[in-house]
Coordinates of C-alpha atoms in Angstrom, one line a residue:
M403 CA -12.7 -15.3 47.1
K404 CA -14.1 -18.2 47.3
K405 CA -16.2 -17.1 44.4
W406 CA -12.6 -15.4 42.1
K407 CA -11.7 -19.1 42.5
W408 CA -14.8 -20.7 41.0
I409 CA -15.2 -18.3 38.1
A410 CA -11.3 -19.1 37.3
A411 CA -11.0 -22.6 37.4
M412 CA -14.5 -22.2 35.3
V413 CA -12.3 -20.1 32.3
L414 CA -9.5 -22.5 33.0
A415 CA -12.0 -25.4 32.1
A416 CA -14.2 -23.8 29.5
L417 CA -10.1 -22.6 28.3
C418 CA -8.9 -26.4 28.2
L419 CA -11.1 -27.8 25.9
A420 CA -11.9 -25.5 23.7
L421 CA -7.8 -26.4 23.0
C422 CA -8.4 -30.2 23.4
A423 CA -11.1 -29.1 20.4
G424 CA -8.7 -27.7 18.3
C425 CA -6.2 -30.5 18.2
G426 CA -9.2 -32.9 17.6
S427 CA -9.7 -30.6 14.7
R428 CA -6.3 -30.2 13.6
R429 CA -5.6 -31.1 10.3
S430 CA -2.3 -33.1 9.4
E431 CA 0.1 -31.8 6.9
L432 CA 1.9 -32.4 3.4
R433 CA 4.8 -31.1 2.9
F434 CA 5.1 -31.7 -0.8
G435 CA 7.9 -30.3 -2.7
S436 CA 7.4 -29.0 -6.5
G437 CA 9.3 -27.1 -8.8
G438 CA 10.3 -23.6 -9.8
T439 CA 6.5 -21.0 -9.6
G440 CA 7.8 -20.6 -13.9
G441 CA 7.5 -25.0 -14.2
N442 CA 4.5 -27.4 -14.3
Y443 CA 5.9 -29.8 -11.4
Y444 CA 4.2 -26.2 -9.7
A445 CA 1.3 -26.5 -11.2
Y446 CA 0.5 -29.2 -10.5
A447 CA 1.9 -29.6 -7.5
N448 CA -1.2 -27.1 -5.9
A449 CA -3.9 -28.6 -8.1
L450 CA -3.5 -32.1 -6.4
G451 CA -2.7 -30.5 -3.7
Q452 CA -6.3 -28.4 -3.6
L453 CA -7.7 -31.6 -5.2
L454 CA -6.3 -33.8 -1.4
E455 CA -7.3 -30.7 0.7
D456 CA -11.0 -30.9 -0.9
Q457 CA -11.5 -34.6 -0.2
S458 CA -10.8 -34.5 3.2
D459 CA -11.5 -32.0 5.3
K460 CA -8.2 -33.6 8.1
L461 CA -5.2 -32.7 5.4
R462 CA -3.6 -29.9 4.1
V463 CA -0.7 -29.6 1.6
D464 CA 2.1 -27.0 1.7
V465 CA 3.7 -27.5 -1.2
K466 CA 6.9 -26.5 -1.7
A467 CA 9.2 -24.7 -4.8
T468 CA 11.9 -25.8 -4.7
T469 CA 14.5 -26.2 -7.4
G470 CA 13.4 -29.5 -8.7
S471 CA 14.0 -32.9 -8.8
A472 CA 17.6 -33.7 -7.5
A473 CA 16.8 -31.3 -4.6
N474 CA 13.0 -33.1 -4.1
L475 CA 14.9 -36.5 -3.3
R476 CA 17.1 -34.9 -1.5
L477 CA 14.6 -33.6 0.7
L478 CA 12.6 -36.9 0.8
S479 CA 15.9 -38.2 2.2
E480 CA 15.7 -36.3 4.7
N481 CA 12.6 -36.1 5.8
F482 CA 11.2 -33.0 5.1
L483 CA 9.2 -33.4 2.5
Q484 CA 6.1 -36.3 2.7
L485 CA 5.3 -35.7 -1.0
G486 CA 7.4 -34.8 -4.3
I487 CA 7.9 -34.8 -7.6
A488 CA 11.2 -36.2 -9.7
Q489 CA 12.6 -36.9 -13.5
S490 CA 12.5 -40.9 -13.9
D491 CA 15.8 -40.6 -15.1
T492 CA 17.6 -38.5 -11.9
L493 CA 15.2 -41.2 -9.9
L494 CA 17.5 -43.7 -11.3
D495 CA 20.8 -42.1 -10.2
A496 CA 20.0 -40.7 -6.6
A497 CA 18.9 -44.8 -6.1
N498 CA 22.3 -45.8 -8.4
G499 CA 24.7 -43.1 -6.8
D500 CA 25.2 -42.0 -10.2
G501 CA 25.5 -38.6 -11.4
V502 CA 24.9 -35.4 -9.2
F503 CA 24.6 -37.9 -5.9
A504 CA 27.3 -40.4 -7.4
G505 CA 28.7 -42.5 -4.0
Q506 CA 25.7 -41.1 -2.8
P507 CA 22.8 -43.2 -3.2
L508 CA 19.8 -42.1 -1.5
K509 CA 17.0 -44.2 -0.1
G510 CA 14.2 -43.3 2.6
Y511 CA 11.4 -43.4 -0.4
S512 CA 9.6 -44.8 -3.2
A513 CA 7.3 -44.5 -6.1
V514 CA 3.7 -43.8 -6.4
A515 CA 2.6 -42.8 -9.6
G516 CA 4.1 -41.6 -13.1
L517 CA 2.3 -38.0 -13.5
F518 CA 3.2 -37.1 -17.7
M519 CA 5.7 -37.1 -20.2
E520 CA 8.5 -34.1 -19.6
E521 CA 9.9 -33.1 -22.8
C522 CA 12.9 -31.6 -23.1
Q523 CA 13.4 -28.2 -25.0
L524 CA 15.6 -26.0 -26.0
V525 CA 14.3 -22.1 -26.5
V526 CA 15.7 -19.5 -28.5
A527 CA 14.9 -16.6 -29.9
A528 CA 13.0 -16.8 -33.5
D529 CA 16.2 -14.8 -34.9
S530 CA 18.7 -16.5 -33.7
D531 CA 21.9 -18.1 -35.6
I532 CA 21.1 -21.5 -34.0
Y533 CA 19.4 -23.6 -35.6
S534 CA 21.1 -27.7 -33.6
V535 CA 22.4 -27.6 -30.5
S536 CA 25.8 -27.4 -31.7
D537 CA 25.6 -24.2 -32.4
L538 CA 25.2 -23.4 -29.1
Y539 CA 29.6 -23.5 -29.1
G540 CA 29.9 -20.0 -27.2
K541 CA 26.7 -18.9 -26.5
R542 CA 24.9 -17.8 -23.7
V543 CA 22.9 -20.6 -22.4
S544 CA 21.0 -21.7 -18.7
L545 CA 21.0 -25.3 -18.3
G546 CA 18.5 -24.6 -15.8
E547 CA 18.4 -24.5 -11.9
E548 CA 21.0 -26.1 -10.1
D549 CA 20.1 -29.1 -8.4
S550 CA 17.6 -29.5 -10.9
G551 CA 16.5 -32.5 -13.5
V552 CA 17.1 -30.1 -16.1
V553 CA 20.9 -29.1 -15.8
R554 CA 21.6 -33.6 -16.2
N555 CA 19.3 -33.5 -19.3
A556 CA 20.9 -30.6 -20.8
E557 CA 24.6 -31.7 -20.4
E558 CA 23.5 -34.5 -22.4
I559 CA 21.6 -33.1 -24.7
L560 CA 24.8 -30.6 -25.5
R561 CA 27.3 -34.1 -25.2
S562 CA 25.1 -35.0 -28.2
G563 CA 26.3 -32.3 -30.3
S564 CA 29.8 -32.8 -29.2
L565 CA 30.0 -29.8 -26.5
T566 CA 30.5 -30.1 -22.7
P567 CA 29.0 -27.1 -20.2
E568 CA 32.3 -25.4 -20.5
L569 CA 32.0 -24.5 -24.7
V570 CA 29.3 -22.2 -23.5
E571 CA 29.0 -19.0 -21.7
A572 CA 26.5 -21.5 -19.2
N573 CA 24.3 -20.4 -17.6
Y574 CA 21.7 -21.7 -14.1
L575 CA 18.3 -19.9 -14.2
S576 CA 14.8 -21.1 -13.3
F577 CA 12.9 -22.0 -16.5
T578 CA 10.8 -17.9 -15.6
D579 CA 14.6 -16.5 -14.8
S580 CA 15.6 -17.9 -18.5
A581 CA 13.0 -16.8 -20.2
A582 CA 12.7 -12.8 -19.5
A583 CA 16.9 -13.3 -20.0
L584 CA 16.1 -14.1 -23.9
K585 CA 13.6 -11.7 -23.8
N586 CA 16.4 -9.1 -22.5
G587 CA 19.3 -10.3 -24.7
E588 CA 20.8 -11.5 -22.3
L589 CA 21.0 -15.1 -22.7
D590 CA 20.9 -16.5 -26.3
A591 CA 19.2 -19.9 -25.1
F592 CA 17.8 -22.0 -22.5
F593 CA 16.9 -25.7 -21.9
C594 CA 13.1 -26.7 -20.6
T595 CA 12.4 -30.3 -19.9
A596 CA 8.6 -30.1 -18.2
S597 CA 5.8 -31.1 -20.3
A598 CA 4.3 -28.7 -23.3
P599 CA 3.4 -26.3 -22.9
T600 CA 5.2 -24.9 -20.1
T601 CA 4.2 -22.0 -18.4
A602 CA 7.0 -19.8 -18.8
V603 CA 8.0 -20.3 -22.4
A604 CA 4.4 -19.7 -23.1
E605 CA 4.1 -16.7 -21.5
L606 CA 7.6 -15.4 -23.0
A607 CA 6.1 -16.6 -26.7
R608 CA 2.8 -14.7 -25.9
E609 CA 5.8 -11.5 -26.0
C610 CA 8.0 -11.8 -28.3
D611 CA 8.7 -14.3 -31.7
I612 CA 10.5 -17.9 -30.6
R613 CA 11.7 -20.8 -31.9
V614 CA 11.6 -24.0 -30.3
I615 CA 14.7 -26.0 -31.6
S616 CA 14.3 -29.8 -32.7
L617 CA 17.2 -32.5 -32.2
D618 CA 18.7 -34.6 -34.9
E619 CA 17.4 -37.9 -35.6
Q620 CA 20.9 -39.5 -34.4
S621 CA 21.1 -37.3 -31.7
I622 CA 17.8 -38.6 -30.9
E623 CA 19.1 -42.0 -31.2
G624 CA 22.1 -41.7 -29.4
L625 CA 20.0 -40.4 -26.1
M626 CA 17.9 -43.3 -25.9
R627 CA 20.4 -46.1 -26.1
L628 CA 23.3 -44.4 -23.4
Y629 CA 19.9 -43.5 -21.1
P630 CA 17.4 -45.4 -20.9
C631 CA 14.7 -43.2 -19.1
Y632 CA 13.9 -41.4 -22.3
T633 CA 11.3 -41.5 -25.0
R634 CA 11.4 -40.1 -28.4
C635 CA 9.0 -37.1 -28.1
V636 CA 7.4 -35.0 -29.9
I637 CA 6.0 -31.4 -29.2
P638 CA 3.0 -30.9 -31.8
A639 CA 3.1 -27.7 -34.6
G640 CA 1.1 -25.2 -32.5
T641 CA 1.7 -25.9 -29.2
Y642 CA 3.1 -21.8 -28.7
Q643 CA 2.5 -19.3 -30.5
G644 CA 4.4 -18.6 -33.6
Q645 CA 5.3 -22.3 -33.9
D646 CA 4.7 -23.8 -37.2
E647 CA 6.2 -26.9 -36.8
D648 CA 6.4 -30.4 -35.4
V649 CA 9.4 -29.7 -32.6
T650 CA 11.0 -33.9 -32.2
T651 CA 13.3 -34.0 -29.2
V652 CA 13.4 -36.5 -26.0
G653 CA 11.5 -36.6 -22.8
V654 CA 11.9 -38.2 -19.6
K655 CA 9.0 -39.2 -17.6
A656 CA 7.8 -36.6 -14.4
V657 CA 6.8 -39.2 -11.3
L658 CA 5.5 -38.6 -8.0
V659 CA 7.2 -39.5 -5.2
A660 CA 5.9 -40.0 -0.9
S661 CA 8.4 -40.7 1.4
D662 CA 8.4 -44.9 3.1
E663 CA 7.3 -42.9 6.4
L664 CA 3.8 -41.9 4.9
P665 CA 1.8 -44.5 5.5
A666 CA -0.2 -47.0 2.8
A667 CA -3.3 -45.6 3.4
T668 CA -2.4 -42.4 3.2
V669 CA -0.5 -42.9 -0.5
S670 CA -3.5 -46.1 -1.6
N671 CA -5.9 -42.4 -1.1
L672 CA -3.9 -40.3 -2.6
L673 CA -4.3 -42.6 -5.7
E674 CA -7.9 -43.2 -5.6
T675 CA -8.5 -39.7 -5.2
L676 CA -6.1 -38.7 -8.2
F677 CA -7.5 -41.7 -10.7
D678 CA -11.4 -40.6 -9.3
N679 CA -11.1 -37.0 -10.1
A680 CA -9.1 -37.1 -14.2
D681 CA -10.5 -34.6 -15.8
Q682 CA -10.1 -31.8 -13.4
M683 CA -6.4 -32.9 -13.2
Q684 CA -6.6 -32.5 -16.5
Y685 CA -8.1 -29.3 -17.0
S686 CA -6.1 -28.0 -14.4
T687 CA -2.9 -28.9 -15.5
G688 CA -3.1 -29.1 -19.4
A689 CA -4.4 -32.0 -21.7
N690 CA -0.4 -33.6 -21.7
A691 CA -1.5 -34.8 -17.5
R692 CA -4.2 -36.7 -17.1
P693 CA -3.2 -39.0 -15.0
D694 CA -3.7 -42.6 -16.6
L695 CA -3.5 -45.9 -14.4
E696 CA -1.3 -47.8 -17.1
F697 CA 1.0 -44.9 -17.8
A698 CA 1.7 -43.9 -14.1
A699 CA 3.2 -48.0 -13.3
Q700 CA 5.0 -48.9 -15.9
N701 CA 8.7 -48.0 -16.4
I702 CA 9.5 -46.5 -13.2
P703 CA 13.1 -47.0 -12.2
I704 CA 12.9 -47.4 -8.4
A705 CA 10.4 -49.8 -6.1
F706 CA 7.6 -48.9 -5.9
H707 CA 5.7 -48.0 -2.0
S708 CA 2.9 -49.6 -0.4
G709 CA -0.2 -48.4 -0.6
A710 CA 0.4 -47.6 -4.7
E711 CA 1.9 -51.8 -4.4
Q712 CA -2.4 -52.0 -3.3
F713 CA -3.9 -49.6 -5.1
Y714 CA -2.7 -51.3 -8.5
A715 CA -2.7 -54.4 -7.1
A716 CA -6.8 -53.9 -6.5
R717 CA -7.3 -52.6 -9.7
N718 CA -5.0 -55.9 -11.4
I719 CA -2.3 -53.2 -13.2
D720 CA 1.3 -54.8 -13.5
T721 CA 4.0 -53.1 -12.2
G722 CA 7.1 -54.5 -13.8
D723 CA 9.9 -55.3 -11.3
G724 CA 9.7 -51.8 -9.7
A725 CA 13.6 -50.7 -8.8

């Protein structure tokens, strides 16, 4: 009996040692809110997550597909996410309690870096009779997924053409679902705010003939005057298959955001990894998404995370006034 007790004790001790060893090697997890699988946020989050994991054997990045900017900010404020990507105009609305956040400003997160420009794209079939925003009257139009920043952009662009969502047959679909619906003749047009070329639009252009509509100069000027986060953008000819001319439109910044509870050292190390591997990130995510220090730190509508402030200060990069 004593022999069996001794063996049992040894087995228990060995099990405890194994469990302790497992605890010591367990990776910490970062939950990273992205966007729909057909957009740039999802691709960027996966590329950055893989890069961070490759640089540290103590970190695991769990990329979450979400409906986009507004959802990411809500999930950050509720501590469900530690990282997220959001449009700069949605960040401003959330900070001020405007738009979809009316009367309910969000807190609990701060800016890390501006990542890339996102062009507001209005996509139609090549043989469509839609050539301007005002031509959308009465048409079947996807304004983007609910709780995404795309919906806000779509509504503002509609207003620039003297329209509202009530004056079109509004749908609220992801980029991938919008592209499929347009191809199948179930939609007449869809809005997409994402860095061009956008995966869902590029794949659609290879499957059928499309056009991306330019905004007129008066609409561009009016949008930039009314909404300070907009910037004039050009999508060069050839960005999409069959696109023979430049497309003029407006765009906003995609901004990486982190929970205020994330340690400053973690955020600073994240930025160091991002900028030390700028070429790899450009290769993984597209030519328009190469990390740039000046772009990352300028014209961000909310305050920076303390770890980001430390990172930019060490490199003599001015972050401006922030929020």
